[in-house]
Amino acid sequence: MIDMRTQYAGLTLRNPIIIGSSGLTNKAERNKEFEKAGAGAIVLKSLFEEQIEMQSEALARDTDYPEAVDYIRGYVKANQVNDYLELIKKSKELCTIPIIASINCYKADAWIDFARQIELAGADALELNVFFLETELTDSLRTLQDTYVNIVRKVKETVSIPVIMKIGKNYGNIPALVNLLKANGADGVVLFNRFYQPDIDINNLQIVSGNVFSNHSDLSDTIRWTAIVAGKIPGISVASSTGVHDWEDVIKCLLAGASAVQMCSAIYTHGAEIISQILTCVEEWIHQANYQSIAEFKGKLNYANIPDPAMYERSQFMKYFSNRD
């Protein structure tokens, strides 16, 4: 019998498929359905610091009493937090697989108390969904790096459950960042966040939303950085995210060194039933390859384990096209 278990950020998962943070995971009853379909873990929909602040500001603008502004802000935050804590508790009551909470934050201090409440509510781990789009000409990479490190360090000082950092691929030196996150207590990283994709409506001259879902072409960067990070920085779990759509994608990420994969777009497109289909195919591939467990081949093709690790490096790009006119 194939052993599909995997170790991810200190958690034992029955298989490597995690339902990624999204609107899919904002109801406890639906999370139970994902468990029944075969998911190994679930990341709850993120609570967005920015969204809470925007709602607070909108309500504060409508009041004629300046002294009520602080009260309104506190009320909105407390209400959002309480709803989220109830989602954690209800999901834990219904599910037996790990439930991972998620915060989308950009300031460390604002979420310390909330992280503590998440742990008390029963979450098995906490994913920090961190993103900064740097556009200021005077900002330095060191400043951005310090912000990431400050967030993970303060949260790790607050909770004892595993803390996982979900980062975007826009960061300049991803391995250096992951190495610092590990040194400051991060138990795992998710590569990568998928953010709002802008597009331009040329007929109405407006900025509009681009494609919401990822596709197979997005997997290349995910594989590249999964393999490099897993090969260069042992001792920290990696979950591959963005571009994972079928069983072959799952196998590729595991070979690159991922301990788990996060799926979202494929679940939106095909429904929860795709999970069992993927698991069946993954088990069959493992059997055909004469392995008995995921642990036997995980990372077999990461940066440290292949003869020519430069295959993962961008500098090799021209090698494949130099003979073309």
PDB file of C-alpha atoms in Angstrom:
ATOM      1  CA  MET A   1       0.000   0.000   0.000  1.00  0.00           C
ATOM      2  CA  ILE A   2       1.303   3.441  -0.973  1.00  0.00           C
ATOM      3  CA  ASP A   3       2.125   5.743   1.941  1.00  0.00           C
ATOM      4  CA  MET A   4       0.768   9.136   0.871  1.00  0.00           C
ATOM      5  CA  ARG A   5       1.602  10.900   4.125  1.00  0.00           C
ATOM      6  CA  THR A   6       3.845  13.952   4.138  1.00  0.00           C
ATOM      7  CA  GLN A   7       5.367  16.212   6.786  1.00  0.00           C
ATOM      8  CA  TYR A   8       4.612  19.876   6.269  1.00  0.00           C
ATOM      9  CA  ALA A   9       5.710  22.633   8.679  1.00  0.00           C
ATOM     10  CA  GLY A  10       5.538  20.261  11.626  1.00  0.00           C
ATOM     11  CA  LEU A  11       2.123  18.856  10.627  1.00  0.00           C
ATOM     12  CA  THR A  12       1.507  15.314   9.440  1.00  0.00           C
ATOM     13  CA  LEU A  13      -0.804  15.360   6.415  1.00  0.00           C
ATOM     14  CA  ARG A  14      -2.503  12.235   5.091  1.00  0.00           C
ATOM     15  CA  ASN A  15      -1.571  13.406   1.593  1.00  0.00           C
ATOM     16  CA  PRO A  16       0.104  16.501   0.112  1.00  0.00           C
ATOM     17  CA  ILE A  17      -2.990  18.224  -1.326  1.00  0.00           C
ATOM     18  CA  ILE A  18      -3.976  21.383   0.546  1.00  0.00           C
ATOM     19  CA  ILE A  19      -6.986  23.504  -0.366  1.00  0.00           C
ATOM     20  CA  GLY A  20      -5.535  26.997  -0.660  1.00  0.00           C
ATOM     21  CA  SER A  21      -6.881  30.084   1.073  1.00  0.00           C
ATOM     22  CA  SER A  22      -9.803  31.473  -0.935  1.00  0.00           C
ATOM     23  CA  GLY A  23     -13.541  31.957  -0.923  1.00  0.00           C
ATOM     24  CA  LEU A  24     -13.754  28.182  -1.199  1.00  0.00           C
ATOM     25  CA  THR A  25     -12.717  27.772   2.422  1.00  0.00           C
ATOM     26  CA  ASN A  26     -14.834  30.423   4.150  1.00  0.00           C
ATOM     27  CA  LYS A  27     -17.521  27.971   5.330  1.00  0.00           C
ATOM     28  CA  ALA A  28     -16.948  25.135   7.796  1.00  0.00           C
ATOM     29  CA  GLU A  29     -19.488  22.852   6.133  1.00  0.00           C
ATOM     30  CA  ARG A  30     -17.735  23.197   2.774  1.00  0.00           C
ATOM     31  CA  ASN A  31     -14.395  22.478   4.437  1.00  0.00           C
ATOM     32  CA  LYS A  32     -15.870  19.193   5.669  1.00  0.00           C
ATOM     33  CA  GLU A  33     -16.789  18.364   2.076  1.00  0.00           C
ATOM     34  CA  PHE A  34     -13.200  18.993   1.014  1.00  0.00           C
ATOM     35  CA  GLU A  35     -12.066  16.576   3.706  1.00  0.00           C
ATOM     36  CA  LYS A  36     -14.511  13.955   2.445  1.00  0.00           C
ATOM     37  CA  ALA A  37     -13.189  14.489  -1.082  1.00  0.00           C
ATOM     38  CA  GLY A  38      -9.680  13.630   0.140  1.00  0.00           C
ATOM     39  CA  ALA A  39      -7.891  16.899   0.951  1.00  0.00           C
ATOM     40  CA  GLY A  40      -4.884  16.600   3.257  1.00  0.00           C
ATOM     41  CA  ALA A  41      -5.336  20.017   4.885  1.00  0.00           C
ATOM     42  CA  ILE A  42      -7.277  23.250   4.463  1.00  0.00           C
ATOM     43  CA  VAL A  43      -6.141  26.877   4.608  1.00  0.00           C
ATOM     44  CA  LEU A  44      -9.017  29.108   5.627  1.00  0.00           C
ATOM     45  CA  LYS A  45      -9.870  32.221   3.647  1.00  0.00           C
ATOM     46  CA  SER A  46      -7.539  35.022   4.699  1.00  0.00           C
ATOM     47  CA  LEU A  47      -8.626  37.789   6.994  1.00  0.00           C
ATOM     48  CA  PHE A  48      -7.379  40.972   5.328  1.00  0.00           C
ATOM     49  CA  GLU A  49      -5.988  43.729   7.496  1.00  0.00           C
ATOM     50  CA  GLU A  50      -6.418  46.203   4.658  1.00  0.00           C
ATOM     51  CA  GLN A  51     -10.078  45.243   4.197  1.00  0.00           C
ATOM     52  CA  ILE A  52     -10.805  45.744   7.891  1.00  0.00           C
ATOM     53  CA  GLU A  53      -9.169  49.163   7.794  1.00  0.00           C
ATOM     54  CA  MET A  54     -11.090  50.169   4.664  1.00  0.00           C
ATOM     55  CA  GLN A  55     -14.421  49.168   6.238  1.00  0.00           C
ATOM     56  CA  SER A  56     -13.516  51.040   9.414  1.00  0.00           C
ATOM     57  CA  GLU A  57     -12.598  54.189   7.515  1.00  0.00           C
ATOM     58  CA  ALA A  58     -15.775  54.049   5.413  1.00  0.00           C
ATOM     59  CA  LEU A  59     -17.964  53.838   8.532  1.00  0.00           C
ATOM     60  CA  ALA A  60     -15.930  56.474  10.350  1.00  0.00           C
ATOM     61  CA  ARG A  61     -16.450  58.940   7.495  1.00  0.00           C
ATOM     62  CA  ASP A  62     -20.220  58.593   7.872  1.00  0.00           C
ATOM     63  CA  THR A  63     -20.325  59.595  11.524  1.00  0.00           C
ATOM     64  CA  ASP A  64     -20.840  63.128  12.761  1.00  0.00           C
ATOM     65  CA  TYR A  65     -19.134  62.335  16.066  1.00  0.00           C
ATOM     66  CA  PRO A  66     -15.314  62.376  15.871  1.00  0.00           C
ATOM     67  CA  GLU A  67     -15.071  60.842  19.326  1.00  0.00           C
ATOM     68  CA  ALA A  68     -16.837  57.730  17.971  1.00  0.00           C
ATOM     69  CA  VAL A  69     -14.196  56.983  15.326  1.00  0.00           C
ATOM     70  CA  ASP A  70     -11.979  54.880  17.588  1.00  0.00           C
ATOM     71  CA  TYR A  71     -15.002  52.960  18.818  1.00  0.00           C
ATOM     72  CA  ILE A  72     -16.120  52.222  15.249  1.00  0.00           C
ATOM     73  CA  ARG A  73     -12.696  51.024  14.236  1.00  0.00           C
ATOM     74  CA  GLY A  74     -12.464  48.768  17.274  1.00  0.00           C
ATOM     75  CA  TYR A  75     -15.964  47.408  16.699  1.00  0.00           C
ATOM     76  CA  VAL A  76     -15.355  46.545  13.041  1.00  0.00           C
ATOM     77  CA  LYS A  77     -12.100  44.769  13.815  1.00  0.00           C
ATOM     78  CA  ALA A  78     -13.569  42.862  16.764  1.00  0.00           C
ATOM     79  CA  ASN A  79     -16.574  41.789  14.698  1.00  0.00           C
ATOM     80  CA  GLN A  80     -14.425  40.525  11.805  1.00  0.00           C
ATOM     81  CA  VAL A  81     -12.061  38.750  14.156  1.00  0.00           C
ATOM     82  CA  ASN A  82     -14.876  37.055  16.080  1.00  0.00           C
ATOM     83  CA  ASP A  83     -16.445  35.789  12.860  1.00  0.00           C
ATOM     84  CA  TYR A  84     -13.096  34.384  11.819  1.00  0.00           C
ATOM     85  CA  LEU A  85     -12.499  32.690  15.156  1.00  0.00           C
ATOM     86  CA  GLU A  86     -15.904  31.047  14.838  1.00  0.00           C
ATOM     87  CA  LEU A  87     -14.915  29.752  11.393  1.00  0.00           C
ATOM     88  CA  ILE A  88     -11.818  28.171  12.924  1.00  0.00           C
ATOM     89  CA  LYS A  89     -13.753  26.584  15.784  1.00  0.00           C
ATOM     90  CA  LYS A  90     -16.547  25.236  13.570  1.00  0.00           C
ATOM     91  CA  SER A  91     -14.095  23.862  11.001  1.00  0.00           C
ATOM     92  CA  LYS A  92     -12.150  22.118  13.755  1.00  0.00           C
ATOM     93  CA  GLU A  93     -15.375  20.616  15.120  1.00  0.00           C
ATOM     94  CA  LEU A  94     -16.333  19.200  11.723  1.00  0.00           C
ATOM     95  CA  CYS A  95     -12.945  18.232  10.305  1.00  0.00           C
ATOM     96  CA  THR A  96     -10.173  15.885  11.393  1.00  0.00           C
ATOM     97  CA  ILE A  97      -7.531  17.109   8.933  1.00  0.00           C
ATOM     98  CA  PRO A  98      -5.330  20.116   9.831  1.00  0.00           C
ATOM     99  CA  ILE A  99      -7.026  23.514   9.659  1.00  0.00           C
ATOM    100  CA  ILE A 100      -4.594  26.333   8.879  1.00  0.00           C
ATOM    101  CA  ALA A 101      -5.677  29.910   9.579  1.00  0.00           C
ATOM    102  CA  SER A 102      -4.553  32.724   7.277  1.00  0.00           C
ATOM    103  CA  ILE A 103      -3.879  36.415   7.827  1.00  0.00           C
ATOM    104  CA  ASN A 104      -3.190  38.843   5.014  1.00  0.00           C
ATOM    105  CA  CYS A 105      -1.157  41.487   6.808  1.00  0.00           C
ATOM    106  CA  TYR A 106       1.412  44.198   6.208  1.00  0.00           C
ATOM    107  CA  LYS A 107       2.053  45.436   9.754  1.00  0.00           C
ATOM    108  CA  ALA A 108       3.423  43.080  12.408  1.00  0.00           C
ATOM    109  CA  ASP A 109       2.084  44.822  15.506  1.00  0.00           C
ATOM    110  CA  ALA A 110      -1.529  44.839  14.355  1.00  0.00           C
ATOM    111  CA  TRP A 111      -1.802  41.063  14.344  1.00  0.00           C
ATOM    112  CA  ILE A 112       0.054  39.860  17.421  1.00  0.00           C
ATOM    113  CA  ASP A 113      -3.027  39.625  19.602  1.00  0.00           C
ATOM    114  CA  PHE A 114      -5.036  38.134  16.762  1.00  0.00           C
ATOM    115  CA  ALA A 115      -2.411  35.424  16.230  1.00  0.00           C
ATOM    116  CA  ARG A 116      -2.769  34.494  19.888  1.00  0.00           C
ATOM    117  CA  GLN A 117      -6.556  34.267  19.527  1.00  0.00           C
ATOM    118  CA  ILE A 118      -6.175  32.078  16.448  1.00  0.00           C
ATOM    119  CA  GLU A 119      -4.098  29.621  18.423  1.00  0.00           C
ATOM    120  CA  LEU A 120      -6.624  29.583  21.273  1.00  0.00           C
ATOM    121  CA  ALA A 121      -9.437  28.980  18.772  1.00  0.00           C
ATOM    122  CA  GLY A 122      -7.744  25.715  17.810  1.00  0.00           C
ATOM    123  CA  ALA A 123      -6.027  26.389  14.479  1.00  0.00           C
ATOM    124  CA  ASP A 124      -3.333  23.824  13.735  1.00  0.00           C
ATOM    125  CA  ALA A 125      -1.057  26.388  12.077  1.00  0.00           C
ATOM    126  CA  LEU A 126      -1.017  29.985  10.903  1.00  0.00           C
ATOM    127  CA  GLU A 127      -0.232  31.119   7.375  1.00  0.00           C
ATOM    128  CA  LEU A 128       0.923  34.717   7.030  1.00  0.00           C
ATOM    129  CA  ASN A 129      -0.164  35.857   3.602  1.00  0.00           C
ATOM    130  CA  VAL A 130       2.301  38.707   3.146  1.00  0.00           C
ATOM    131  CA  PHE A 131       2.626  40.896   0.079  1.00  0.00           C
ATOM    132  CA  PHE A 132       4.300  44.200  -0.615  1.00  0.00           C
ATOM    133  CA  LEU A 133       4.324  45.788  -4.050  1.00  0.00           C
ATOM    134  CA  GLU A 134       7.296  48.132  -3.843  1.00  0.00           C
ATOM    135  CA  THR A 135       6.973  51.193  -6.073  1.00  0.00           C
ATOM    136  CA  GLU A 136       8.792  53.901  -4.112  1.00  0.00           C
ATOM    137  CA  LEU A 137      12.070  54.944  -5.714  1.00  0.00           C
ATOM    138  CA  THR A 138      13.753  55.368  -2.348  1.00  0.00           C
ATOM    139  CA  ASP A 139      12.763  52.009  -0.840  1.00  0.00           C
ATOM    140  CA  SER A 140      15.528  49.439  -0.482  1.00  0.00           C
ATOM    141  CA  LEU A 141      15.449  45.666  -0.643  1.00  0.00           C
ATOM    142  CA  ARG A 142      16.789  45.591   2.914  1.00  0.00           C
ATOM    143  CA  THR A 143      13.776  47.545   4.169  1.00  0.00           C
ATOM    144  CA  LEU A 144      11.389  45.081   2.574  1.00  0.00           C
ATOM    145  CA  GLN A 145      13.400  42.148   3.888  1.00  0.00           C
ATOM    146  CA  ASP A 146      13.338  43.564   7.419  1.00  0.00           C
ATOM    147  CA  THR A 147       9.564  43.928   7.226  1.00  0.00           C
ATOM    148  CA  TYR A 148       9.077  40.241   6.388  1.00  0.00           C
ATOM    149  CA  VAL A 149      11.479  39.177   9.111  1.00  0.00           C
ATOM    150  CA  ASN A 150       9.895  41.472  11.695  1.00  0.00           C
ATOM    151  CA  ILE A 151       6.450  40.010  11.022  1.00  0.00           C
ATOM    152  CA  VAL A 152       7.474  36.372  11.341  1.00  0.00           C
ATOM    153  CA  ARG A 153       9.674  37.003  14.384  1.00  0.00           C
ATOM    154  CA  LYS A 154       6.949  38.780  16.352  1.00  0.00           C
ATOM    155  CA  VAL A 155       4.294  36.219  15.477  1.00  0.00           C
ATOM    156  CA  LYS A 156       6.606  33.323  16.412  1.00  0.00           C
ATOM    157  CA  GLU A 157       7.201  34.993  19.781  1.00  0.00           C
ATOM    158  CA  THR A 158       3.442  35.029  20.317  1.00  0.00           C
ATOM    159  CA  VAL A 159       2.270  31.546  19.286  1.00  0.00           C
ATOM    160  CA  SER A 160       3.550  27.993  19.538  1.00  0.00           C
ATOM    161  CA  ILE A 161       1.694  26.587  16.512  1.00  0.00           C
ATOM    162  CA  PRO A 162       3.600  26.365  13.200  1.00  0.00           C
ATOM    163  CA  VAL A 163       3.926  29.653  11.314  1.00  0.00           C
ATOM    164  CA  ILE A 164       4.077  29.572   7.525  1.00  0.00           C
ATOM    165  CA  MET A 165       4.940  32.515   5.283  1.00  0.00           C
ATOM    166  CA  LYS A 166       3.181  32.822   1.938  1.00  0.00           C
ATOM    167  CA  ILE A 167       5.191  35.112  -0.297  1.00  0.00           C
ATOM    168  CA  GLY A 168       4.990  36.544  -3.789  1.00  0.00           C
ATOM    169  CA  LYS A 169       7.427  35.826  -6.579  1.00  0.00           C
ATOM    170  CA  ASN A 170       8.119  39.528  -7.139  1.00  0.00           C
ATOM    171  CA  TYR A 171      10.766  39.516  -4.389  1.00  0.00           C
ATOM    172  CA  GLY A 172      14.301  39.991  -5.747  1.00  0.00           C
ATOM    173  CA  ASN A 173      16.217  37.202  -3.978  1.00  0.00           C
ATOM    174  CA  ILE A 174      13.761  34.526  -2.915  1.00  0.00           C
ATOM    175  CA  PRO A 175      16.282  32.026  -1.453  1.00  0.00           C
ATOM    176  CA  ALA A 176      17.902  34.749   0.675  1.00  0.00           C
ATOM    177  CA  LEU A 177      14.492  35.801   2.000  1.00  0.00           C
ATOM    178  CA  VAL A 178      13.465  32.216   2.799  1.00  0.00           C
ATOM    179  CA  ASN A 179      16.782  31.623   4.550  1.00  0.00           C
ATOM    180  CA  LEU A 180      16.181  34.667   6.771  1.00  0.00           C
ATOM    181  CA  LEU A 181      12.603  33.598   7.468  1.00  0.00           C
ATOM    182  CA  LYS A 182      13.829  30.176   8.525  1.00  0.00           C
ATOM    183  CA  ALA A 183      16.490  31.723  10.778  1.00  0.00           C
ATOM    184  CA  ASN A 184      13.753  33.770  12.461  1.00  0.00           C
ATOM    185  CA  GLY A 185      11.460  30.853  13.135  1.00  0.00           C
ATOM    186  CA  ALA A 186       9.336  30.253  10.042  1.00  0.00           C
ATOM    187  CA  ASP A 187       8.291  26.611   9.848  1.00  0.00           C
ATOM    188  CA  GLY A 188       7.374  26.696   6.178  1.00  0.00           C
ATOM    189  CA  VAL A 189       6.916  28.848   3.097  1.00  0.00           C
ATOM    190  CA  VAL A 190       4.325  28.852   0.335  1.00  0.00           C
ATOM    191  CA  LEU A 191       5.594  29.619  -3.162  1.00  0.00           C
ATOM    192  CA  PHE A 192       3.673  31.625  -4.336  1.00  0.00           C
ATOM    193  CA  ASN A 193       0.874  34.048  -3.695  1.00  0.00           C
ATOM    194  CA  ARG A 194      -1.391  34.862  -6.610  1.00  0.00           C
ATOM    195  CA  PHE A 195      -2.555  38.444  -6.504  1.00  0.00           C
ATOM    196  CA  TYR A 196      -5.020  40.629  -8.306  1.00  0.00           C
ATOM    197  CA  GLN A 197      -4.201  40.655 -12.017  1.00  0.00           C
ATOM    198  CA  PRO A 198      -4.888  44.006 -13.714  1.00  0.00           C
ATOM    199  CA  ASP A 199      -5.887  44.370 -17.340  1.00  0.00           C
ATOM    200  CA  ILE A 200      -6.879  47.287 -19.573  1.00  0.00           C
ATOM    201  CA  ASP A 201     -10.184  47.639 -21.370  1.00  0.00           C
ATOM    202  CA  ILE A 202      -9.059  49.456 -24.534  1.00  0.00           C
ATOM    203  CA  ASN A 203     -12.643  50.244 -25.601  1.00  0.00           C
ATOM    204  CA  ASN A 204     -13.686  51.964 -22.385  1.00  0.00           C
ATOM    205  CA  LEU A 205     -10.186  53.075 -21.359  1.00  0.00           C
ATOM    206  CA  GLN A 206     -10.484  51.503 -17.930  1.00  0.00           C
ATOM    207  CA  ILE A 207      -8.405  49.339 -15.632  1.00  0.00           C
ATOM    208  CA  VAL A 208     -10.252  46.046 -15.170  1.00  0.00           C
ATOM    209  CA  SER A 209      -9.616  42.722 -13.509  1.00  0.00           C
ATOM    210  CA  GLY A 210      -7.546  40.244 -15.478  1.00  0.00           C
ATOM    211  CA  ASN A 211      -7.758  36.472 -15.340  1.00  0.00           C
ATOM    212  CA  VAL A 212      -8.635  35.457 -11.793  1.00  0.00           C
ATOM    213  CA  PHE A 213      -7.456  31.851 -12.056  1.00  0.00           C
ATOM    214  CA  SER A 214      -3.977  30.493 -12.616  1.00  0.00           C
ATOM    215  CA  ASN A 215      -3.138  28.178 -15.511  1.00  0.00           C
ATOM    216  CA  HIS A 216      -0.529  25.564 -16.385  1.00  0.00           C
ATOM    217  CA  SER A 217       1.926  28.155 -17.701  1.00  0.00           C
ATOM    218  CA  ASP A 218       2.207  29.587 -14.175  1.00  0.00           C
ATOM    219  CA  LEU A 219       3.683  26.327 -12.893  1.00  0.00           C
ATOM    220  CA  SER A 220       7.143  26.883 -14.396  1.00  0.00           C
ATOM    221  CA  ASP A 221       8.157  29.601 -11.911  1.00  0.00           C
ATOM    222  CA  THR A 222       6.632  27.601  -9.069  1.00  0.00           C
ATOM    223  CA  ILE A 223       8.702  24.532  -9.953  1.00  0.00           C
ATOM    224  CA  ARG A 224      11.872  26.550 -10.464  1.00  0.00           C
ATOM    225  CA  TRP A 225      11.780  28.262  -7.074  1.00  0.00           C
ATOM    226  CA  THR A 226      10.472  25.229  -5.231  1.00  0.00           C
ATOM    227  CA  ALA A 227      13.466  23.263  -6.489  1.00  0.00           C
ATOM    228  CA  ILE A 228      15.981  26.027  -5.716  1.00  0.00           C
ATOM    229  CA  VAL A 229      14.652  26.777  -2.231  1.00  0.00           C
ATOM    230  CA  ALA A 230      14.271  23.082  -1.315  1.00  0.00           C
ATOM    231  CA  GLY A 231      17.786  22.350  -2.540  1.00  0.00           C
ATOM    232  CA  LYS A 232      19.539  25.342  -1.006  1.00  0.00           C
ATOM    233  CA  ILE A 233      17.674  25.631   2.308  1.00  0.00           C
ATOM    234  CA  PRO A 234      17.016  22.255   3.931  1.00  0.00           C
ATOM    235  CA  GLY A 235      15.007  22.195   7.122  1.00  0.00           C
ATOM    236  CA  ILE A 236      12.096  24.390   6.040  1.00  0.00           C
ATOM    237  CA  SER A 237       8.941  23.005   4.439  1.00  0.00           C
ATOM    238  CA  VAL A 238       7.868  24.259   1.032  1.00  0.00           C
ATOM    239  CA  ALA A 239       4.330  24.201  -0.345  1.00  0.00           C
ATOM    240  CA  SER A 240       4.058  24.799  -4.078  1.00  0.00           C
ATOM    241  CA  SER A 241       1.200  27.067  -5.087  1.00  0.00           C
ATOM    242  CA  THR A 242       0.065  28.703  -8.355  1.00  0.00           C
ATOM    243  CA  GLY A 243      -0.271  26.650 -11.518  1.00  0.00           C
ATOM    244  CA  VAL A 244      -1.031  23.294  -9.850  1.00  0.00           C
ATOM    245  CA  HIS A 245      -3.973  21.934 -11.840  1.00  0.00           C
ATOM    246  CA  ASP A 246      -3.651  18.166 -12.251  1.00  0.00           C
ATOM    247  CA  TRP A 247      -1.936  15.051 -10.894  1.00  0.00           C
ATOM    248  CA  GLU A 248       1.147  15.528 -13.066  1.00  0.00           C
ATOM    249  CA  ASP A 249       1.624  19.017 -11.630  1.00  0.00           C
ATOM    250  CA  VAL A 250       1.491  17.521  -8.137  1.00  0.00           C
ATOM    251  CA  ILE A 251       4.174  14.951  -8.986  1.00  0.00           C
ATOM    252  CA  LYS A 252       6.395  17.623 -10.548  1.00  0.00           C
ATOM    253  CA  CYS A 253       6.214  19.812  -7.438  1.00  0.00           C
ATOM    254  CA  LEU A 254       7.002  16.866  -5.148  1.00  0.00           C
ATOM    255  CA  LEU A 255       9.992  15.898  -7.286  1.00  0.00           C
ATOM    256  CA  ALA A 256      11.161  19.520  -7.108  1.00  0.00           C
ATOM    257  CA  GLY A 257      11.120  19.305  -3.316  1.00  0.00           C
ATOM    258  CA  ALA A 258       7.684  20.430  -2.180  1.00  0.00           C
ATOM    259  CA  SER A 259       6.269  18.826   0.941  1.00  0.00           C
ATOM    260  CA  ALA A 260       2.757  19.794  -0.160  1.00  0.00           C
ATOM    261  CA  VAL A 261       0.875  21.611  -2.909  1.00  0.00           C
ATOM    262  CA  GLN A 262      -1.896  24.159  -2.600  1.00  0.00           C
ATOM    263  CA  MET A 263      -4.754  23.994  -5.075  1.00  0.00           C
ATOM    264  CA  CYS A 264      -7.398  26.624  -5.654  1.00  0.00           C
ATOM    265  CA  SER A 265      -8.134  27.463  -9.302  1.00  0.00           C
ATOM    266  CA  ALA A 266      -8.536  23.790 -10.241  1.00  0.00           C
ATOM    267  CA  ILE A 267     -11.047  23.294  -7.424  1.00  0.00           C
ATOM    268  CA  TYR A 268     -13.035  26.340  -8.542  1.00  0.00           C
ATOM    269  CA  THR A 269     -13.030  25.005 -12.113  1.00  0.00           C
ATOM    270  CA  HIS A 270     -13.667  21.293 -11.575  1.00  0.00           C
ATOM    271  CA  GLY A 271     -15.122  21.024  -8.090  1.00  0.00           C
ATOM    272  CA  ALA A 272     -13.995  19.010  -5.078  1.00  0.00           C
ATOM    273  CA  GLU A 273     -14.253  15.726  -6.988  1.00  0.00           C
ATOM    274  CA  ILE A 274     -10.975  16.493  -8.757  1.00  0.00           C
ATOM    275  CA  ILE A 275      -9.128  15.865  -5.472  1.00  0.00           C
ATOM    276  CA  SER A 276      -9.858  12.130  -5.396  1.00  0.00           C
ATOM    277  CA  GLN A 277      -9.101  11.857  -9.118  1.00  0.00           C
ATOM    278  CA  ILE A 278      -5.703  13.470  -8.608  1.00  0.00           C
ATOM    279  CA  LEU A 279      -4.887  11.291  -5.600  1.00  0.00           C
ATOM    280  CA  THR A 280      -5.768   8.132  -7.534  1.00  0.00           C
ATOM    281  CA  CYS A 281      -3.457   9.104 -10.398  1.00  0.00           C
ATOM    282  CA  VAL A 282      -0.644  10.127  -8.046  1.00  0.00           C
ATOM    283  CA  GLU A 283      -0.847   6.771  -6.262  1.00  0.00           C
ATOM    284  CA  GLU A 284      -0.789   4.941  -9.589  1.00  0.00           C
ATOM    285  CA  TRP A 285       2.286   6.893 -10.731  1.00  0.00           C
ATOM    286  CA  ILE A 286       4.056   6.092  -7.453  1.00  0.00           C
ATOM    287  CA  HIS A 287       3.214   2.417  -7.899  1.00  0.00           C
ATOM    288  CA  GLN A 288       4.386   2.370 -11.519  1.00  0.00           C
ATOM    289  CA  ALA A 289       7.647   4.100 -10.498  1.00  0.00           C
ATOM    290  CA  ASN A 290       8.232   1.350  -7.902  1.00  0.00           C
ATOM    291  CA  TYR A 291       8.114   3.658  -4.896  1.00  0.00           C
ATOM    292  CA  GLN A 292       6.299   2.871  -1.683  1.00  0.00           C
ATOM    293  CA  SER A 293       5.921   6.392  -0.316  1.00  0.00           C
ATOM    294  CA  ILE A 294       6.133  10.070  -1.199  1.00  0.00           C
ATOM    295  CA  ALA A 295       9.176  10.413   1.041  1.00  0.00           C
ATOM    296  CA  GLU A 296      11.166   8.160  -1.317  1.00  0.00           C
ATOM    297  CA  PHE A 297      11.077  10.563  -4.235  1.00  0.00           C
ATOM    298  CA  LYS A 298      10.331  13.995  -2.708  1.00  0.00           C
ATOM    299  CA  GLY A 299      13.087  16.384  -3.756  1.00  0.00           C
ATOM    300  CA  LYS A 300      14.723  13.891  -6.092  1.00  0.00           C
ATOM    301  CA  LEU A 301      15.003  16.660  -8.685  1.00  0.00           C
ATOM    302  CA  ASN A 302      15.624  19.660  -6.463  1.00  0.00           C
ATOM    303  CA  TYR A 303      18.502  22.074  -6.979  1.00  0.00           C
ATOM    304  CA  ALA A 304      20.915  20.059  -4.835  1.00  0.00           C
ATOM    305  CA  ASN A 305      20.117  16.646  -6.293  1.00  0.00           C
ATOM    306  CA  ILE A 306      20.487  17.043 -10.045  1.00  0.00           C
ATOM    307  CA  PRO A 307      23.811  16.887 -11.947  1.00  0.00           C
ATOM    308  CA  ASP A 308      23.369  20.322 -13.506  1.00  0.00           C
ATOM    309  CA  PRO A 309      21.533  22.660 -11.109  1.00  0.00           C
ATOM    310  CA  ALA A 310      22.026  25.500 -13.603  1.00  0.00           C
ATOM    311  CA  MET A 311      19.033  24.002 -15.440  1.00  0.00           C
ATOM    312  CA  TYR A 312      16.915  25.888 -12.923  1.00  0.00           C
ATOM    313  CA  GLU A 313      18.739  29.180 -13.480  1.00  0.00           C
ATOM    314  CA  ARG A 314      17.553  31.915 -15.777  1.00  0.00           C
ATOM    315  CA  SER A 315      21.050  32.356 -17.272  1.00  0.00           C
ATOM    316  CA  GLN A 316      20.598  29.117 -19.192  1.00  0.00           C
ATOM    317  CA  PHE A 317      17.697  30.515 -21.220  1.00  0.00           C
ATOM    318  CA  MET A 318      19.711  31.507 -24.304  1.00  0.00           C
ATOM    319  CA  LYS A 319      21.331  28.064 -24.503  1.00  0.00           C
ATOM    320  CA  TYR A 320      18.113  26.609 -25.876  1.00  0.00           C
ATOM    321  CA  PHE A 321      17.504  29.275 -28.496  1.00  0.00           C
ATOM    322  CA  SER A 322      21.029  30.132 -29.673  1.00  0.00           C
ATOM    323  CA  ASN A 323      20.644  27.935 -32.777  1.00  0.00           C
ATOM    324  CA  ARG A 324      17.539  29.744 -33.989  1.00  0.00           C
ATOM    325  CA  ASP A 325      17.564  32.553 -36.519  1.00  0.00           C
TER     326      ASP A 325
END
